[in-house]
Short mmCIF file of C-alpha atoms in Angstrom, two decimals:
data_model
loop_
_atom_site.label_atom_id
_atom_site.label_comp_id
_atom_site.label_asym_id
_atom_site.label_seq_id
_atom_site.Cartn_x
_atom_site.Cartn_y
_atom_site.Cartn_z
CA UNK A 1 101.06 109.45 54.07
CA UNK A 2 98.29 107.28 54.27
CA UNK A 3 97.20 107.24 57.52
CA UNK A 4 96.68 111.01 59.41
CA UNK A 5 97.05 111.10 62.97
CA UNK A 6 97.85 112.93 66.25
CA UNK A 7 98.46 109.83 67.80
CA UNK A 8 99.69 106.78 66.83
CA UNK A 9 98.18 103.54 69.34
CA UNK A 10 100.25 100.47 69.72
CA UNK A 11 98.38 98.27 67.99
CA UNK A 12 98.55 100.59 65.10
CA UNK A 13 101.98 100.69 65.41
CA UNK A 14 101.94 96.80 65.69
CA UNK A 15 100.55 96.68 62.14
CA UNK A 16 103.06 98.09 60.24
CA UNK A 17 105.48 96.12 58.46
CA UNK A 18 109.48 96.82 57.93
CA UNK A 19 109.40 98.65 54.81
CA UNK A 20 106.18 101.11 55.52
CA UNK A 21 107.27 101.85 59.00
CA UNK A 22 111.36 102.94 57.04
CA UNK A 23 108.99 104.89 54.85
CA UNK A 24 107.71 106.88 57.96
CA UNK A 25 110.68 107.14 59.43
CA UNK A 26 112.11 108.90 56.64
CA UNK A 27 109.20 111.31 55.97
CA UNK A 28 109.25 114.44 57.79
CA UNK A 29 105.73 115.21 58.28
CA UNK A 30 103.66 115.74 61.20
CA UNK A 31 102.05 112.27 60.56
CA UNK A 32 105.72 110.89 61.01
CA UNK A 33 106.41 112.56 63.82
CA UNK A 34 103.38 111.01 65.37
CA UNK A 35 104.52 107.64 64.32
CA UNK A 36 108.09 108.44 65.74
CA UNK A 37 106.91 109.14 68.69
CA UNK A 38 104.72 105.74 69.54
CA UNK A 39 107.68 103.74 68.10
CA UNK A 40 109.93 105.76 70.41
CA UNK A 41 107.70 105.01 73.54
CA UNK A 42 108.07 101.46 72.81
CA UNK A 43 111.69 101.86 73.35
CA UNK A 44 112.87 101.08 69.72
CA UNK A 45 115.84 103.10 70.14
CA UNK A 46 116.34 104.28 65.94
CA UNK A 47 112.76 105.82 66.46
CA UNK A 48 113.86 107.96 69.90
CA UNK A 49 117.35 109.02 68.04
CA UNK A 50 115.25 110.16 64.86
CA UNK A 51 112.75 111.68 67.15
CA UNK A 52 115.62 113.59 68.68
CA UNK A 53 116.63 114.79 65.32
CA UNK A 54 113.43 115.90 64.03
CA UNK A 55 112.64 117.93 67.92
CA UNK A 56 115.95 119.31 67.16
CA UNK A 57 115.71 120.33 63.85
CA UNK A 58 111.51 121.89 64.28
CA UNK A 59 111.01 119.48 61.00
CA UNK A 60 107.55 118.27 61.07
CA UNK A 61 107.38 119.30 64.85
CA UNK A 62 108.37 122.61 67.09
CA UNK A 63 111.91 122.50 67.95
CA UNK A 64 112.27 121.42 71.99
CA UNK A 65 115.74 120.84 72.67
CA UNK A 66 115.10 119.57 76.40
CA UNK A 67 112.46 116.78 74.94
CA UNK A 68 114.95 116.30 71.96
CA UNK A 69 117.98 115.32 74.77
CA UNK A 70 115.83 112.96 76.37
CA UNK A 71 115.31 111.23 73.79
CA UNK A 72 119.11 110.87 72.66
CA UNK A 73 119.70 109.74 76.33
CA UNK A 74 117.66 106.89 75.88
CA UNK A 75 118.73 105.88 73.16
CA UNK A 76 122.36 106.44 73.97
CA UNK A 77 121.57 103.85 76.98
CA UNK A 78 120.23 101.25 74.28
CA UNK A 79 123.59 101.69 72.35
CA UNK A 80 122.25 103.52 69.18
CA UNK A 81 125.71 105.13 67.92
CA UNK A 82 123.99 108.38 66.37
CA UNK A 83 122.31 109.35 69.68
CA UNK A 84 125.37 108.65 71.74
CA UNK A 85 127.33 111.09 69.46
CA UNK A 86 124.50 113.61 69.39
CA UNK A 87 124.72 113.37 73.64
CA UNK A 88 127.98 114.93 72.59
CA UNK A 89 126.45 117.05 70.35
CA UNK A 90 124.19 118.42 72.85
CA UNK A 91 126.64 119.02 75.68
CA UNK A 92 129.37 120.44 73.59
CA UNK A 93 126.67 122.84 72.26
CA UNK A 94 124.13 123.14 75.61
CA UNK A 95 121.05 121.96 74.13
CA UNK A 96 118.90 121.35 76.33
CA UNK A 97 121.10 121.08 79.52
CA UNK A 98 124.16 123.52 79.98
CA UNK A 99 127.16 123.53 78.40
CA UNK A 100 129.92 120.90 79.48
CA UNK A 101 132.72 120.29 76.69
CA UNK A 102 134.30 117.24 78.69
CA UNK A 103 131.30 115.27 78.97
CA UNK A 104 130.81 116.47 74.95
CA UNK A 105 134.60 114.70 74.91
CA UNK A 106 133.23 111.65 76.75
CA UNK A 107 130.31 110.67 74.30
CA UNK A 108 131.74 111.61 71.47
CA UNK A 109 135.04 109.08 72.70
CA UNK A 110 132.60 106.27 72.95
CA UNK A 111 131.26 107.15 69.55
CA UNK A 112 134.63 107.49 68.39
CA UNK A 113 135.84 104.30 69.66
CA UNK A 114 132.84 102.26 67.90
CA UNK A 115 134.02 103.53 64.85
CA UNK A 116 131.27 106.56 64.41
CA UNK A 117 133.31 108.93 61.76
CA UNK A 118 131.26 112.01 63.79
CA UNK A 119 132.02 110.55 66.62
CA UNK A 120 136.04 110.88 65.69
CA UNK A 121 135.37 114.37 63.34
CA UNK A 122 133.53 116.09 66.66
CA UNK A 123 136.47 114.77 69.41
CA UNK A 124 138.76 116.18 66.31
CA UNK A 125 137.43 118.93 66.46
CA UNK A 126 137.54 119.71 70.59
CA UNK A 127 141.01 118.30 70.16
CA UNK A 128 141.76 120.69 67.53
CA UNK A 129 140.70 123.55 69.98
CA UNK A 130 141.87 122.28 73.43
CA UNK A 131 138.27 122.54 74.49
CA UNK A 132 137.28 119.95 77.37
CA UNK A 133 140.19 118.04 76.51
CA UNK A 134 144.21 118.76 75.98
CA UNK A 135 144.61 120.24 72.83
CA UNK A 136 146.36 117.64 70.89
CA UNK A 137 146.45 118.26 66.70
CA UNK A 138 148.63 115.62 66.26
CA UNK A 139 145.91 113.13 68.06
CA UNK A 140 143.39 114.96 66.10
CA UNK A 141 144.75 114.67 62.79
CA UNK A 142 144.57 110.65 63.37
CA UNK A 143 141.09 111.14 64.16
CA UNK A 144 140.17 112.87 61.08
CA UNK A 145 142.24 110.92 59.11
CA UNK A 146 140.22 107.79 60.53
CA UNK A 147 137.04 109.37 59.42
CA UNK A 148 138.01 110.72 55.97
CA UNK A 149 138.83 106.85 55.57
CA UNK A 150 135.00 106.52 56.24
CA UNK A 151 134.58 108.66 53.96
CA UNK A 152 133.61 111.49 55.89
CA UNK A 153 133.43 114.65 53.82
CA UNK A 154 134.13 117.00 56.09
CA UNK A 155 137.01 115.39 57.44
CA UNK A 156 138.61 115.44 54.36
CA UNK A 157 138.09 118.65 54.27
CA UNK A 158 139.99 119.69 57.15
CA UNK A 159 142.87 117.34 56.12
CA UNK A 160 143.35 119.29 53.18
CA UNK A 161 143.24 122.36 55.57
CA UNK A 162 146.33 120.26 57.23
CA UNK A 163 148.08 119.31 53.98
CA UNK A 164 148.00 123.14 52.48
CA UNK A 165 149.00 125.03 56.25
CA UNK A 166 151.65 122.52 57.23
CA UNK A 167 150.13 121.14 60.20
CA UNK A 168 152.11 118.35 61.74
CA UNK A 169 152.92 117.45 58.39
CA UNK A 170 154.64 119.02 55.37
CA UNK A 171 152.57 121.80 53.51
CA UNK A 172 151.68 120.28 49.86
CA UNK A 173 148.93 122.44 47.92
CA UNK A 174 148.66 119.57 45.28
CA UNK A 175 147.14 117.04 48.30
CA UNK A 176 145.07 119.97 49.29
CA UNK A 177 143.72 120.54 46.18
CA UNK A 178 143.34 117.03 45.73
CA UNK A 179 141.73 116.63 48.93
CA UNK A 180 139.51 119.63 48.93
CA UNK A 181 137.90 118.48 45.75
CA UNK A 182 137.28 115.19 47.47
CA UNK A 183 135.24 116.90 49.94
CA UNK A 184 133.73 118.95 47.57
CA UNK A 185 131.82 116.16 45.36
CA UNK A 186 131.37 114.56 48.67
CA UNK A 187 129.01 118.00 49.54
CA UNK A 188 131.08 119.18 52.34
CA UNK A 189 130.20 123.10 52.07
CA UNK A 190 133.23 124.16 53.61
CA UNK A 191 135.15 121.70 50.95
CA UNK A 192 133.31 123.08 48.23
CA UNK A 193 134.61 126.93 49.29
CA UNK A 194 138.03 125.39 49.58
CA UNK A 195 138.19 123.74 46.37
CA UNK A 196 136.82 126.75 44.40
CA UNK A 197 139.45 129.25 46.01
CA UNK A 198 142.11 127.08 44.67
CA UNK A 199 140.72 126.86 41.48
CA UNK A 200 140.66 130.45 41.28
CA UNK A 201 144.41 130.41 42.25
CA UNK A 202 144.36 128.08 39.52
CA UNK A 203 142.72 130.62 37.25
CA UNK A 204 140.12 128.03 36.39
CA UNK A 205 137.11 130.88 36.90
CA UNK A 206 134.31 129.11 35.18
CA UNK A 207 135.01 125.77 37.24
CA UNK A 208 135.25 127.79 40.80
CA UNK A 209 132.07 130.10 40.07
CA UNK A 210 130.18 126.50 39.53
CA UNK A 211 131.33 125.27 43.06
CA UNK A 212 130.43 128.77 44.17
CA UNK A 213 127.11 128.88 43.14
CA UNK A 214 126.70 125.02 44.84
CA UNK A 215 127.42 126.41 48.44
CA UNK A 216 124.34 128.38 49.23
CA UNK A 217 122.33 125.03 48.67
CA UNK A 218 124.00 123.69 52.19
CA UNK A 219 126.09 126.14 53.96
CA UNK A 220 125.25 127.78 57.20
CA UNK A 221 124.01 131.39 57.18
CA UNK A 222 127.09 132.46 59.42
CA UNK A 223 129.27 130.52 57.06
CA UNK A 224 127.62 132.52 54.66
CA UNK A 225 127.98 135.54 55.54
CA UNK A 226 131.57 135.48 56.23
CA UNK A 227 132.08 134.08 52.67
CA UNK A 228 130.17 136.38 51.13
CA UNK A 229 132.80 139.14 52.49
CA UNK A 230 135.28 137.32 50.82
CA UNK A 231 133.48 137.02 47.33
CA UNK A 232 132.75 140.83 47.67
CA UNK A 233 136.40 141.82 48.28
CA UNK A 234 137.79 139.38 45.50
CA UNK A 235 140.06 140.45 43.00
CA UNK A 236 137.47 139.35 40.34
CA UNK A 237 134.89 140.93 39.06
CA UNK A 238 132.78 137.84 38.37
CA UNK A 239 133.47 136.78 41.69
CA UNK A 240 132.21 140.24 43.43
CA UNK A 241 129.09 139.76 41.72
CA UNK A 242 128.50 136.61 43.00
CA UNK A 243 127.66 138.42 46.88
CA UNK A 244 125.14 140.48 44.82
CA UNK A 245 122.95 137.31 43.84
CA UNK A 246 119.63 136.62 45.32
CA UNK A 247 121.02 132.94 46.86
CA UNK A 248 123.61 134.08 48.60
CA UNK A 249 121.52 137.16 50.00
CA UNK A 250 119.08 135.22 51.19
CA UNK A 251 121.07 132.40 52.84
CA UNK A 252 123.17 134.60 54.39
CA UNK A 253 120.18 136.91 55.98
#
């Protein structure tokens, strides 16, 4: 970035036309941040709900989880979709404030209800588990069905979870399969494990070691560890050696 600064002034920030100040916005530097920030203190809400991101995330900046909620909040009151769902986000999780699933249930319902597909995945997802709300799979299932629509990875995902357990619906592994690879090319981690362990059932090895070997590149490190006790008590040999391999030892650490 062109200009290197602590602090960004107004009339700096005055200067900068549409497609240089996107530019910023999508680097994740600490000159960005600094830009972030003066845009957020002007009350452009996008720049306080990607300044919440970044604070949460420590990119460019060190992670403050108070500083990144107050953020959100304001731009939740200017009506930015993302940072209403991430108010959700942060109460369902206690970031920054303590823990309270039912208000996580009431900002991720006005996400929802503006057509946000997190929005309707996360109030799945407390539906799913009864948490701050009635558990309700059947009302859940709607939800994710409205954000796979969206085209929402990770809710396709868990509606091929529905389609091969025979929840509120009858089992068919053919729609999971179908449905898990969906999620899978759409880079849902969880979607790629799925698919792959149905291609082994398949006996399609070579095909599920490549979605395998995709996972570490996104996945969690607690998502990766309990996957990597499942590829070191496979069947397969191939598969076992997989949990030996320097990507998924050092994701998973």
């Amino acid at each position: 970035m062109s200009q290197r600064a602590s602090k960004v002034s107004v009339r700096q920030l005055s200067q900068v036309d549409a497609q240089h100040l996107a530019a910023i916005v999508a680097d994740r530097s600490p000159e960005a941040i600094a830009w972030l920030r003066a845009a957020a203190r002007q009350g452009v809400p996008r720049a306080q709900a990607i300044l919440g991101q970044r604070l949460l995330s420590g990119e460019g900046t060190a992670r403050d989880e108070g500083e990144a909620l107050h953020w959100f909040a304001l731009a939740a009151q200017a009506d930015d979709l993302d940072a209403i769902n991430m108010m959700g986000r942060c109460c369902e999780l206690g970031w920054g404030r303590a823990r309270d699933a039912q208000m996580a249930v009431y900002w991720y319902r006005l996400a929802a209800a503006r057509g946000l597909d997190w929005g309707m995945y996360n109030l799945a997802n407390l539906m799913m588990n009864g948490d701050g709300v009635a558990a309700d799979r059947a009302a859940a299932l709607a939800l994710y069905r409205c954000a796979a629509a969206l085209g929402h990875a990770k809710s396709v995902n868990v509606l091929g979870r529905f389609h091969e357990e025979g929840w509120e619906l009858d089992a068919d592994p053919e729609q999971a399969f179908a449905l898990y690879r969906q999620a899978a090319l759409g880079g849902d981690f969880r979607g790629q494990f799925n698919y792959a362990r149905m291609l082994l059932q398949r006996g399609l090895m070579e095909q599920a070691l490549a979605w395998l070997r995709r996972i570490p590149d996104a996945a969690t490190p607690a998502f990766m560890r309990n996957v990597r006790g499942w590829l070191s008590q496979s069947g397969h040999a191939a598969v076992r050696a997989l949990a030996d391999e320097a990507a998924w030892q050092e994701a998973a650490a």
